[in-house]
Short mmCIF file of C-alpha atoms and ligand atoms in Angstrom, two decimals:
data_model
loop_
_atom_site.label_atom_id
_atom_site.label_comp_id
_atom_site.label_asym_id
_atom_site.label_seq_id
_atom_site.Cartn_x
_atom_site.Cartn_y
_atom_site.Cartn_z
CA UNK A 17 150.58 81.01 55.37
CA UNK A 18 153.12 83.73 53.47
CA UNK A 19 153.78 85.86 56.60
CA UNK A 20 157.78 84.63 56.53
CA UNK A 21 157.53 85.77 52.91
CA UNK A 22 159.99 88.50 52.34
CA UNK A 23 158.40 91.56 50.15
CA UNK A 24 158.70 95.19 48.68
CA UNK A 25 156.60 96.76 50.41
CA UNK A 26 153.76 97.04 53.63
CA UNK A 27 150.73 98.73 53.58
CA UNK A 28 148.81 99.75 56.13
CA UNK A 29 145.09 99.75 54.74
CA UNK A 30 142.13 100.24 57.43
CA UNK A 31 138.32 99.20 56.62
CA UNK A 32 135.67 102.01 57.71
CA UNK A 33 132.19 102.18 57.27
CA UNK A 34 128.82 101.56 59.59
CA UNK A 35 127.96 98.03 60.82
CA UNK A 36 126.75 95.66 58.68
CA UNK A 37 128.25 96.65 55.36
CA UNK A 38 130.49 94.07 54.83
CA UNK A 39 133.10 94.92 55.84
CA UNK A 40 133.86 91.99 57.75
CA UNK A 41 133.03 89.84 54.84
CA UNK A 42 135.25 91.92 52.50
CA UNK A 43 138.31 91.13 54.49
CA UNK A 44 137.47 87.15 54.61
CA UNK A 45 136.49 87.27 51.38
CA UNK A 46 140.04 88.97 49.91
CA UNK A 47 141.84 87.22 52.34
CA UNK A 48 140.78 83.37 52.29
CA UNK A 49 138.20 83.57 48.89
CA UNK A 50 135.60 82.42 51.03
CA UNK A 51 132.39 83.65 51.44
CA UNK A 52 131.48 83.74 55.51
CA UNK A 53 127.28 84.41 55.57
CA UNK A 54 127.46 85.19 59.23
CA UNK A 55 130.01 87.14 61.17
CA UNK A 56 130.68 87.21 64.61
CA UNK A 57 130.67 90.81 65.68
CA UNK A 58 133.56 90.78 68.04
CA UNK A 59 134.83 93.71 69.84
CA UNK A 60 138.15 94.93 68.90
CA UNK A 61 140.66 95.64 66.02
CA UNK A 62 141.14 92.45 63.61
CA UNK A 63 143.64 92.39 61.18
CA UNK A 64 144.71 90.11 58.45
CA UNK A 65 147.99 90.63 56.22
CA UNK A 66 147.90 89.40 52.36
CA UNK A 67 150.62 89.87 50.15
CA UNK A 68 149.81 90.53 46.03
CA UNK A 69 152.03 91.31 43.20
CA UNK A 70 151.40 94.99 41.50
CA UNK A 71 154.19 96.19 38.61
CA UNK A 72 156.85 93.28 39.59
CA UNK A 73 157.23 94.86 43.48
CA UNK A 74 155.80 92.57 46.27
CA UNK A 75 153.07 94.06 48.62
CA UNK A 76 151.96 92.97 51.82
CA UNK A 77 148.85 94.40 52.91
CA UNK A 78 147.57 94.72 56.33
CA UNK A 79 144.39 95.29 56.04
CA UNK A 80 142.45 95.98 59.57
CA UNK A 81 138.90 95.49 60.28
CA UNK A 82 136.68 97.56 63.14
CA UNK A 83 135.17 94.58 64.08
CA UNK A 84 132.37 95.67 66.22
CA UNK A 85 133.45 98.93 67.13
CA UNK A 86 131.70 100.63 64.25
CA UNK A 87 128.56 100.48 66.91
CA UNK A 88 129.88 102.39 69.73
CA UNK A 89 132.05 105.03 66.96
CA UNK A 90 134.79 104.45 70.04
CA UNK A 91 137.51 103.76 67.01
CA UNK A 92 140.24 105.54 68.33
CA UNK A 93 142.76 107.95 66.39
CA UNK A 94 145.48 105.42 66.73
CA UNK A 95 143.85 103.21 64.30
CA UNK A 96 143.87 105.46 61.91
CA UNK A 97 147.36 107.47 62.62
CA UNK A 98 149.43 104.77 60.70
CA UNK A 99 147.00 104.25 57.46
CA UNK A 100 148.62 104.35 54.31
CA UNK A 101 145.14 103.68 52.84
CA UNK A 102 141.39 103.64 53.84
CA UNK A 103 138.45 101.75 52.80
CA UNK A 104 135.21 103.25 53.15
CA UNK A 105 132.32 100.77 52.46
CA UNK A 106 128.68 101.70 52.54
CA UNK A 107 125.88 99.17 52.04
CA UNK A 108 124.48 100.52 48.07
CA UNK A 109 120.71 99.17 49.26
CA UNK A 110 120.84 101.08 52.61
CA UNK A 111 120.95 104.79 51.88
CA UNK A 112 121.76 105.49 55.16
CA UNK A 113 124.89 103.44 55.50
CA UNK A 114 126.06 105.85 52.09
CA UNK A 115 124.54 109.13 54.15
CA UNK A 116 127.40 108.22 57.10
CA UNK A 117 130.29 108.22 54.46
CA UNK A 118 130.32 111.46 55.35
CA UNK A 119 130.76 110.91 59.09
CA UNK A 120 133.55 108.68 58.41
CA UNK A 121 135.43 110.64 55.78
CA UNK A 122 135.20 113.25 58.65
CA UNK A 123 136.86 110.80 60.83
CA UNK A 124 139.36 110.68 58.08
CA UNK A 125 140.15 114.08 57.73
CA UNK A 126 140.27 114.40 61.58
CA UNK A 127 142.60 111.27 62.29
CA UNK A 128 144.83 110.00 59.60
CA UNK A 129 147.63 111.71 58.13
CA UNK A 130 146.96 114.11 55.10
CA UNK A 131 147.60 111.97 52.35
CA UNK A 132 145.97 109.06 53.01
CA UNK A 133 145.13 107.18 50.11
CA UNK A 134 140.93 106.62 49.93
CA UNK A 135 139.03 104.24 48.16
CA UNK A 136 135.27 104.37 48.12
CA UNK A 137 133.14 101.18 48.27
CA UNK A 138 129.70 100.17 47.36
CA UNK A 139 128.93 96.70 48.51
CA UNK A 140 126.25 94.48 48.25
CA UNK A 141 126.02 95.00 44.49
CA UNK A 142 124.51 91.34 43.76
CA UNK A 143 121.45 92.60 45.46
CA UNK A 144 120.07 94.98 42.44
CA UNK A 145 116.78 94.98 43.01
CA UNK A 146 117.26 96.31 46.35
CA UNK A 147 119.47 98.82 45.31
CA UNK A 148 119.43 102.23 46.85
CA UNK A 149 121.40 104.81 45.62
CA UNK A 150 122.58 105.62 41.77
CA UNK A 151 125.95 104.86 40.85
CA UNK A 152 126.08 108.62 39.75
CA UNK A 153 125.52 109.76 43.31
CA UNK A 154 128.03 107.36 45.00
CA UNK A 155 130.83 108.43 41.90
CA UNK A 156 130.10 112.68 43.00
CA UNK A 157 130.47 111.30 46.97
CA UNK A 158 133.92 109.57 45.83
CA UNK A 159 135.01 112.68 43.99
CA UNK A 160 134.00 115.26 46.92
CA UNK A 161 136.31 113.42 48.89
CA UNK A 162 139.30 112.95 46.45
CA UNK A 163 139.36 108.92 46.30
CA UNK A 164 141.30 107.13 44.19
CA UNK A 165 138.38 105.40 42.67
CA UNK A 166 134.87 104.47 43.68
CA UNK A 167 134.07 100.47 42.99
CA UNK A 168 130.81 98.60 43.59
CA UNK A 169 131.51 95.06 45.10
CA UNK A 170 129.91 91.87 46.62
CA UNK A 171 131.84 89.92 48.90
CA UNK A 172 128.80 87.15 48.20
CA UNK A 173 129.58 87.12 44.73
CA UNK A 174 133.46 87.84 44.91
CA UNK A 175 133.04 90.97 42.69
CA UNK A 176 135.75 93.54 42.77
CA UNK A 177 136.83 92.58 46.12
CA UNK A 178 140.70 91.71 44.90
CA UNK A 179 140.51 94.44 42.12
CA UNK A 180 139.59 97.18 45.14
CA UNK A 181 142.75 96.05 47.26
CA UNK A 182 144.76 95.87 44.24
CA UNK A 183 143.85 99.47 43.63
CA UNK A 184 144.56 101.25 46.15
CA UNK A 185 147.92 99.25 46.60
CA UNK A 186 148.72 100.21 42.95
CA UNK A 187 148.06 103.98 44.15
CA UNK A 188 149.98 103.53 47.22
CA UNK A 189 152.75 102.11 45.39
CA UNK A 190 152.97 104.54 42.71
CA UNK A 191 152.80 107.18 45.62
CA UNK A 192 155.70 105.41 47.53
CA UNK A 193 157.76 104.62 44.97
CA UNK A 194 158.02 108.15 43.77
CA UNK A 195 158.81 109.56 46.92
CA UNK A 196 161.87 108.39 47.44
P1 GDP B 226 130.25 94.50 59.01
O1 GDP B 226 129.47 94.80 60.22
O2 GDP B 226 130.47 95.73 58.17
O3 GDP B 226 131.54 93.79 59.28
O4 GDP B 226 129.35 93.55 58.10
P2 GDP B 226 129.45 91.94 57.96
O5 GDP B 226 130.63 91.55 57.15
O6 GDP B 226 129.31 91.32 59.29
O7 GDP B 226 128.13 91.66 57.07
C1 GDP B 226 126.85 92.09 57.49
C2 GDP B 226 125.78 91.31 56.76
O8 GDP B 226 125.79 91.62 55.37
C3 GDP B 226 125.93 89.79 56.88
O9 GDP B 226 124.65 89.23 57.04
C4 GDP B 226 126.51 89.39 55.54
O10 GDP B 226 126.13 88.09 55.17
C5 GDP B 226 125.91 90.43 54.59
N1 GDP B 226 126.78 90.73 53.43
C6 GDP B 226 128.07 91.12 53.45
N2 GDP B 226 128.54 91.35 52.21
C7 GDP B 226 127.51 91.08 51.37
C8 GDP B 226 127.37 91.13 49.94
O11 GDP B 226 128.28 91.45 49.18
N3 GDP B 226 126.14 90.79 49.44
C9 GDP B 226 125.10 90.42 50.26
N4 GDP B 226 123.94 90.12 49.66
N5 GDP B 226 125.21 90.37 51.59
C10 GDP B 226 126.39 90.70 52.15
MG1 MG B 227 132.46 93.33 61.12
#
């Protein structure tokens, strides 16, 4: 436990996408290294904080989780008012999970503040043969909507998971950093 840990500074990053993504097992995943198979979908807001090191300045990340609410779409603007960054994860071997980015970067454009950091997600990547959409098409989604990168991940396999966080916190930094 680092939360008495002093540090640089806090980012506010929250995790969007449709249920059953991952999403849930990409914030277990970069916050213990474990790998979870089943997730209890509670109802609510869950958050975790994790600190990291980018360019010598400590960041602590608190990254939140929809937990459940995905279902209902009842995640309010709140959540998103205070992002500094947003996750959006689709599923890459259900097409329909990657048709709803657009729904959510809606969301995004409705709710959080104008620059908001993005950061597109493909998950699920271990599962090629079930594989969905082209890398091609998820990289022109990611560019329509201005994110800082698109990255293909599996929380199973622990790929990208800690290089996506790290990421956007290098972006927010950078972004911070130079604004004051
Ligand atoms: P959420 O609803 O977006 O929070 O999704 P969960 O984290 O609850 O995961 C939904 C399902 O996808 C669970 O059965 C997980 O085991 C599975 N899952 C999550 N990430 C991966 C992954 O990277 N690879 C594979 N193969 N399955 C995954
Ligand atoms: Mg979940």
């Amino acid at each position: 436990n680092n939360d008495t840990e002093p540090y640089d500074y806090l980012f506010k990053i929250v995790l969007i996408g449709d249920a059953g993504v991952g999403k849930t097992c990409i914030v277990q995943r970069f916050k213990s290294g474990v790998w979870v198979e089943s997730q209890a979908s509670t109802i609510g807001v869950d958050f975790c904080m994790k600190s990291c090191e980018v360019n010598g300045k400590k960041i602590k990340l608190q990254v939140w989780d929809t937990a459940g609410q995905e279902r209902f779409r009842t995640i309010t603007q709140s959540y998103y008012r205070s992002a500094n960054g947003v996750v959006c994860a689709f599923d890459l071997t259900r097409q329909s999970t990657f048709l709803n980015v657009e729904k959510w970067m809606n969301d995004v454009s409705k709710f959080c503040e104008e620059n908001v950091s993005k950061l597109l997600i493909g998950n699920k990547c271990d599962l090629t043969e079930e594989r969905a959409v082209s890398r091609e098409e998820c990289a022109k989604v990611g560019s329509y909507y201005s994110v800082v990168d698109y990255i293909e991940t599996s929380a199973k396999d622990n790929t990208n998971i800690e290089a996506s966080f790290i990421k956007l916190a290098t972006v927010l930094l950078e972004k911070h950093s130079s604004s004051n």
